[in-house]
C-alpha positions as a LaTeX table, in Angstrom:
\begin{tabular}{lrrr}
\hline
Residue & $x$ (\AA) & $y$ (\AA) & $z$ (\AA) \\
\hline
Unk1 & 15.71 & $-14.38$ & $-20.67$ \\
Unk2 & 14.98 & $-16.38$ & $-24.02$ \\
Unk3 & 11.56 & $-15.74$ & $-25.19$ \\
Unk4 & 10.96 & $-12.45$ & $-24.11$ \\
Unk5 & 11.63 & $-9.72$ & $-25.98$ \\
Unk6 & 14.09 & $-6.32$ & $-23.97$ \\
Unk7 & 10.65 & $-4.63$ & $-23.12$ \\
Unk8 & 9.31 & $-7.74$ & $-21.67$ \\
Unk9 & 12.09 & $-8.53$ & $-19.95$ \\
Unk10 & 12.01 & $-4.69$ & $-18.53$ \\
Unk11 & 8.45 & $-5.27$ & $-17.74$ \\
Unk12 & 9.40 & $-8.80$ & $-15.27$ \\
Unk13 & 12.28 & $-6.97$ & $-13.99$ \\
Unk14 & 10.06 & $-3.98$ & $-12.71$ \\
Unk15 & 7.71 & $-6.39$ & $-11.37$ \\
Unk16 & 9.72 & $-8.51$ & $-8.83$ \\
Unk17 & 11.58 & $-5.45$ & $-8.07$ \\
Unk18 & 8.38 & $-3.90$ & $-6.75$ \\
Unk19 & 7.47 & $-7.55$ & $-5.18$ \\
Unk20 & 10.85 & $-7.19$ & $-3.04$ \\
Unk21 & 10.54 & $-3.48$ & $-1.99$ \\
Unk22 & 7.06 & $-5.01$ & $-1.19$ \\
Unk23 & 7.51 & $-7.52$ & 0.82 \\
Unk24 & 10.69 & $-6.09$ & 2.13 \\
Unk25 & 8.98 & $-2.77$ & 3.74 \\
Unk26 & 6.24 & $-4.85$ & 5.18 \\
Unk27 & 8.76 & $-6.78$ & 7.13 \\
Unk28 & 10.73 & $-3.33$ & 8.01 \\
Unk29 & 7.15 & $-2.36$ & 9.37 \\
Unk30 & 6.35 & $-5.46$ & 11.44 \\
Unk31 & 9.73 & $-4.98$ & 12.73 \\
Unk32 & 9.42 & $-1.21$ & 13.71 \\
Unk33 & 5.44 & $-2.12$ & 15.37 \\
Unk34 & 7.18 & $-5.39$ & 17.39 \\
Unk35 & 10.02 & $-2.96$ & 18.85 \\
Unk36 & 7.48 & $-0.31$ & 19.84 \\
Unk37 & 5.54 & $-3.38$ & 21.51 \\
Unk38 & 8.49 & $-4.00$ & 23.44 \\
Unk39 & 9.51 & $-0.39$ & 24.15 \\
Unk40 & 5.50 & $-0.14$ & 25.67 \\
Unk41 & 6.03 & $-3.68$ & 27.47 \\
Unk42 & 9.05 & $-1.76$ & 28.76 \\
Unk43 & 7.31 & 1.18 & 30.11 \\
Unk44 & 4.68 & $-0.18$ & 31.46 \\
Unk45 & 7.07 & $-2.88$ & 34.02 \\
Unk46 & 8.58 & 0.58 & 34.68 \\
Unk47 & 5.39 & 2.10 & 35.56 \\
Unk48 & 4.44 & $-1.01$ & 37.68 \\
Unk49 & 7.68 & $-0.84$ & 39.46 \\
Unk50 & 7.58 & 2.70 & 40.20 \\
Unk51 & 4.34 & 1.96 & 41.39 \\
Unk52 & 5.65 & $-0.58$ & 43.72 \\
Unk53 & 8.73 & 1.00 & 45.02 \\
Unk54 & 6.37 & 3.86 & 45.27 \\
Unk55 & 3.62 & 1.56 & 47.74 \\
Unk56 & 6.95 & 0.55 & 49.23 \\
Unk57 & 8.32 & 3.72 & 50.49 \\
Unk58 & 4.91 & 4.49 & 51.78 \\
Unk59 & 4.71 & 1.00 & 53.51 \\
Unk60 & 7.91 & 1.88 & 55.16 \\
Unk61 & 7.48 & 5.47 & 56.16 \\
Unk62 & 4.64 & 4.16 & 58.01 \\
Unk63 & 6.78 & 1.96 & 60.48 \\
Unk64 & 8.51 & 5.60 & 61.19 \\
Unk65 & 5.94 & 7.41 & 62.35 \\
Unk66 & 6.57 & 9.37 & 65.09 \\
Unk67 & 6.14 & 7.85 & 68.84 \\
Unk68 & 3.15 & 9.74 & 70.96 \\
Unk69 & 3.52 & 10.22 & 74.72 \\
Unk70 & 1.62 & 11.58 & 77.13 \\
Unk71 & 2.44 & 14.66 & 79.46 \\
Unk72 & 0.83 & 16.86 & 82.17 \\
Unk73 & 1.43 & 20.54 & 82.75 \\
Unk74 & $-0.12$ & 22.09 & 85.13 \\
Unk75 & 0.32 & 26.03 & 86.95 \\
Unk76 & 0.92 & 28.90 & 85.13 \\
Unk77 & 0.05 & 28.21 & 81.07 \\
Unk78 & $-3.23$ & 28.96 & 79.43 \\
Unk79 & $-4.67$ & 25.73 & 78.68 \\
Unk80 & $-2.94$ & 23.45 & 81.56 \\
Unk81 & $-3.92$ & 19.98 & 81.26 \\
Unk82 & $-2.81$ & 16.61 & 79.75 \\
Unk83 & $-1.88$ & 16.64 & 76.34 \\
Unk84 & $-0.42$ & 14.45 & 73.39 \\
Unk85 & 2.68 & 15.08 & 71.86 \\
Unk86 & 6.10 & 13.46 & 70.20 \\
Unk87 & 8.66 & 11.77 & 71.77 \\
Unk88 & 11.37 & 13.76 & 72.32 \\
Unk89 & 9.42 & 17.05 & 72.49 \\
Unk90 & 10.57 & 19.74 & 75.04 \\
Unk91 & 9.04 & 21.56 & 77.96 \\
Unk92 & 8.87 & 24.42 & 75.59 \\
Unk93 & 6.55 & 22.50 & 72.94 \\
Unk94 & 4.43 & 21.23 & 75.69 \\
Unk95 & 3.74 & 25.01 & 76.91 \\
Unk96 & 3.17 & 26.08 & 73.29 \\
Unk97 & 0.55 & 23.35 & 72.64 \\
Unk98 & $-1.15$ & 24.37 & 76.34 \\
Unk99 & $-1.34$ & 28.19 & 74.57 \\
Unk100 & 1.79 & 29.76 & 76.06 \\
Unk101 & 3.07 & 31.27 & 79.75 \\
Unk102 & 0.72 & 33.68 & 81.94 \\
Unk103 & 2.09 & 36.48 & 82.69 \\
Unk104 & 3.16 & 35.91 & 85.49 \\
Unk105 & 4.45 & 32.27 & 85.22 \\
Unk106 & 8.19 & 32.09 & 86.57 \\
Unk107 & 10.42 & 31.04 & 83.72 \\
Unk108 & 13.63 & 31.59 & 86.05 \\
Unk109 & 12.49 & 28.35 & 88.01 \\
Unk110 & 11.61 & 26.24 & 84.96 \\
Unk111 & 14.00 & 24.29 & 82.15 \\
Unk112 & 11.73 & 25.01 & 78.74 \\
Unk113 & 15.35 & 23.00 & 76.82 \\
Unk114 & 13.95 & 19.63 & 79.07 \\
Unk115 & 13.22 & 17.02 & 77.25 \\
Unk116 & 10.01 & 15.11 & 78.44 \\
Unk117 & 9.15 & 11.84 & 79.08 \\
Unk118 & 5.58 & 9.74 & 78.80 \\
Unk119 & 3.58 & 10.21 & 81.81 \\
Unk120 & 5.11 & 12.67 & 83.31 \\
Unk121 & 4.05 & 16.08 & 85.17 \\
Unk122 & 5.22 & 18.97 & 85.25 \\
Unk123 & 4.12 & 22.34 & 87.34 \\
Unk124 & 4.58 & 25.97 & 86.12 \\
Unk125 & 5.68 & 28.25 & 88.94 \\
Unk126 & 4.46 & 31.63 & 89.04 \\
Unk127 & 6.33 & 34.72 & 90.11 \\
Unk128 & 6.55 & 35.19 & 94.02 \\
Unk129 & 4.50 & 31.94 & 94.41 \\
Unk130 & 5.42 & 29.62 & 97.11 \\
Unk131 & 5.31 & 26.21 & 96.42 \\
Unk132 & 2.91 & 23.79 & 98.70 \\
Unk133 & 4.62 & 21.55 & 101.02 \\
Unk134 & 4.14 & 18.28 & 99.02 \\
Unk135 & 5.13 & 19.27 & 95.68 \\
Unk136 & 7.97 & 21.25 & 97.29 \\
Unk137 & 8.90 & 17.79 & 99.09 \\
Unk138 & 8.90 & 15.36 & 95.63 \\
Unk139 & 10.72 & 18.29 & 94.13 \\
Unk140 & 13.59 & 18.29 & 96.50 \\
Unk141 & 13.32 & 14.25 & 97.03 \\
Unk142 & 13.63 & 13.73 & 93.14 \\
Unk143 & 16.37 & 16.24 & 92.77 \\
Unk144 & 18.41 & 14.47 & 95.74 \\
Unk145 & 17.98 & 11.32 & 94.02 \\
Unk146 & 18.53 & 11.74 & 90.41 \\
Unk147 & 21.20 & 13.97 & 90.99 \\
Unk148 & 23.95 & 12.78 & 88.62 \\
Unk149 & 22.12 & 9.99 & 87.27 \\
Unk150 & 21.70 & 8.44 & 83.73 \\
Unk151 & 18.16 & 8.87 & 82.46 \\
Unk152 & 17.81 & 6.60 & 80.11 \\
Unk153 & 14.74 & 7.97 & 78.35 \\
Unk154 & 16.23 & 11.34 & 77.21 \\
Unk155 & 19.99 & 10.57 & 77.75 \\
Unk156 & 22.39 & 10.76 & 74.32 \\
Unk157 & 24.56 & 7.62 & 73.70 \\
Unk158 & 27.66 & 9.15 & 75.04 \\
Unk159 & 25.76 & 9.05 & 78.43 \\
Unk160 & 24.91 & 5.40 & 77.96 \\
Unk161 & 28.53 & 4.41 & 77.58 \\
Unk162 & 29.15 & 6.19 & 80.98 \\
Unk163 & 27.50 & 3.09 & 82.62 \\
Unk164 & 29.57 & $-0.07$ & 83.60 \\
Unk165 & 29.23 & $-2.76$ & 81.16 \\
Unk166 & 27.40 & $-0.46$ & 78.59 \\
Unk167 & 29.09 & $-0.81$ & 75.13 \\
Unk168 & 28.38 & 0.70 & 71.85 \\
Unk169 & 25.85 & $-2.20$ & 70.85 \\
Unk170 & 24.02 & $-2.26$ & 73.75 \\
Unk171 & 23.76 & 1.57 & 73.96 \\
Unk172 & 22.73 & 1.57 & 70.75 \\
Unk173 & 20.01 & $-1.31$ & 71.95 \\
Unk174 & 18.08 & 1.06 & 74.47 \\
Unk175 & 18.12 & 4.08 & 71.74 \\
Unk176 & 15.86 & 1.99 & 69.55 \\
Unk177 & 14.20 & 0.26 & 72.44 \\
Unk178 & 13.50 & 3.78 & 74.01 \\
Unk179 & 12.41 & 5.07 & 70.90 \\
Unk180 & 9.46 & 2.42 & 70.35 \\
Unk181 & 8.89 & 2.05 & 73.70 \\
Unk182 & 9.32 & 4.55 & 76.38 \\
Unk183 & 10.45 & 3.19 & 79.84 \\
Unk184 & 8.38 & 3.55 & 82.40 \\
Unk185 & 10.21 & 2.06 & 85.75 \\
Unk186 & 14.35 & 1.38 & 85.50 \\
Unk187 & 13.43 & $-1.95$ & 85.60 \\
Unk188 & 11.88 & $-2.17$ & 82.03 \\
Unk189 & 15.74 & $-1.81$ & 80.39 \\
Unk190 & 16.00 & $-5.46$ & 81.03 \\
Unk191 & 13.89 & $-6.01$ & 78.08 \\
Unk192 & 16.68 & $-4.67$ & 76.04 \\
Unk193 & 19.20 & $-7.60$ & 74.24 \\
Unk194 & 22.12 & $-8.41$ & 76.35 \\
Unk195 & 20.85 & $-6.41$ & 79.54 \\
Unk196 & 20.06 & $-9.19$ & 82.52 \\
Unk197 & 20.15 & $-9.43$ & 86.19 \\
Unk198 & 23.75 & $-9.11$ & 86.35 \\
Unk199 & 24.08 & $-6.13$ & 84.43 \\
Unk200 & 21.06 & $-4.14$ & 85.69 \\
Unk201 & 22.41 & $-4.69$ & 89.10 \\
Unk202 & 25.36 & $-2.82$ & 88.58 \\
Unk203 & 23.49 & 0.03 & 87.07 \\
Unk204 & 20.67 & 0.02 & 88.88 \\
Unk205 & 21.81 & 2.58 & 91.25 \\
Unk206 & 22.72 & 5.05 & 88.19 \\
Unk207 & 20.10 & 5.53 & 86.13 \\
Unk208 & 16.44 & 7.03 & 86.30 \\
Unk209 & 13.81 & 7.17 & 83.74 \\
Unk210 & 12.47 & 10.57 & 85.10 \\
\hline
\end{tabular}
């Protein structure tokens, strides 16, 4: 540098080397502050989706919640009367909810592994009791005429495909049908895809919903 004498020159040379580191650490600053911006921006679309996917699996566990049906139990259990429980439940739920067997209620005459079905009733024997006339009579008429049939509200798929014209799909078809919506009278299974006039016809005779 002509005109400046070694310490001047020493003096410049200081000076725009402190400039640079100047300059040049602000920049490294600005950078490190923009990429924690974007590192925040990050986590907080993270936190928004969790929060979604979050809302979403509660959304959805909603449409699973369990189907309610309605039962009767009558005879020999503390609390008989008509009570609320899941489908799918067996006799043995329904008799815990009513507060347990009496004493003297005849579990030799009674299935506590059935699985129960919306409105239907069921009577508790007791030991050495006769049963009236009536019920005796819709006991023995129901068990002459389900015998061996498909009921198709507490039956397992295998069951289904027992049927004529019952394939995998459609017996798949009344499990979710069944599930949302219990059937009340044989005839309702022709609301299920691919089931019609034809095809309940030639089941019609096998199956029972009771």
């Amino acid at each position: 540098m002509k005109g400046f004498t070694k310490g001047e020159q020493m003096i410049i040379l200081v000076i725009v080397l402190l400039v640079t580191i100047f300059f040049g650490f602000k920049f490294l600053v600005k950078e490190i502050i923009g990429n924690r911006e974007e590192i925040v921006e990050i986590d907080k679309n993270f936190v928004i989706s969790n929060d979604i996917i979050e809302d979403y699996i509660i959304d959805d566990s909603k449409t699973e919640e369990a189907k309610i049906i309605m039962v009767h139990i009558s005879g020999a259990v503390q609390k008989p009367g008509v009570i609320e429980l899941e489908l799918g439940k067996r006799l043995i739920d329904a008799v815990e909810i009513c507060g347990g067997l009496k004493d003297d209620a005849d579990i030799d005459r009674i299935n506590l592994a059935k699985k129960l079905a919306d409105e239907e009733k069921i009577y508790i024997p007791r030991i050495g009791e006769e049963v009236s006339e009536n019920i005796s009579l819709i006991s023995e008429e129901n068990k002459e005429t389900d015998r061996g049939k498909v009921n198709i509200n507490t039956c397992s798929k295998a069951e289904l495909l027992t049927l004529p014209g019952i394939g995998e799909v459609i017996a798949d078809r009344i499990i979710e049908y069944r599930e949302d919506t219990p059937f009340k009278r044989i005839e309702d299974i022709k609301n299920v895809s691919g089931i019609g006039e034809k095809k309940f016809e030639a089941i019609k005779d096998l199956i029972t919903v009771k």
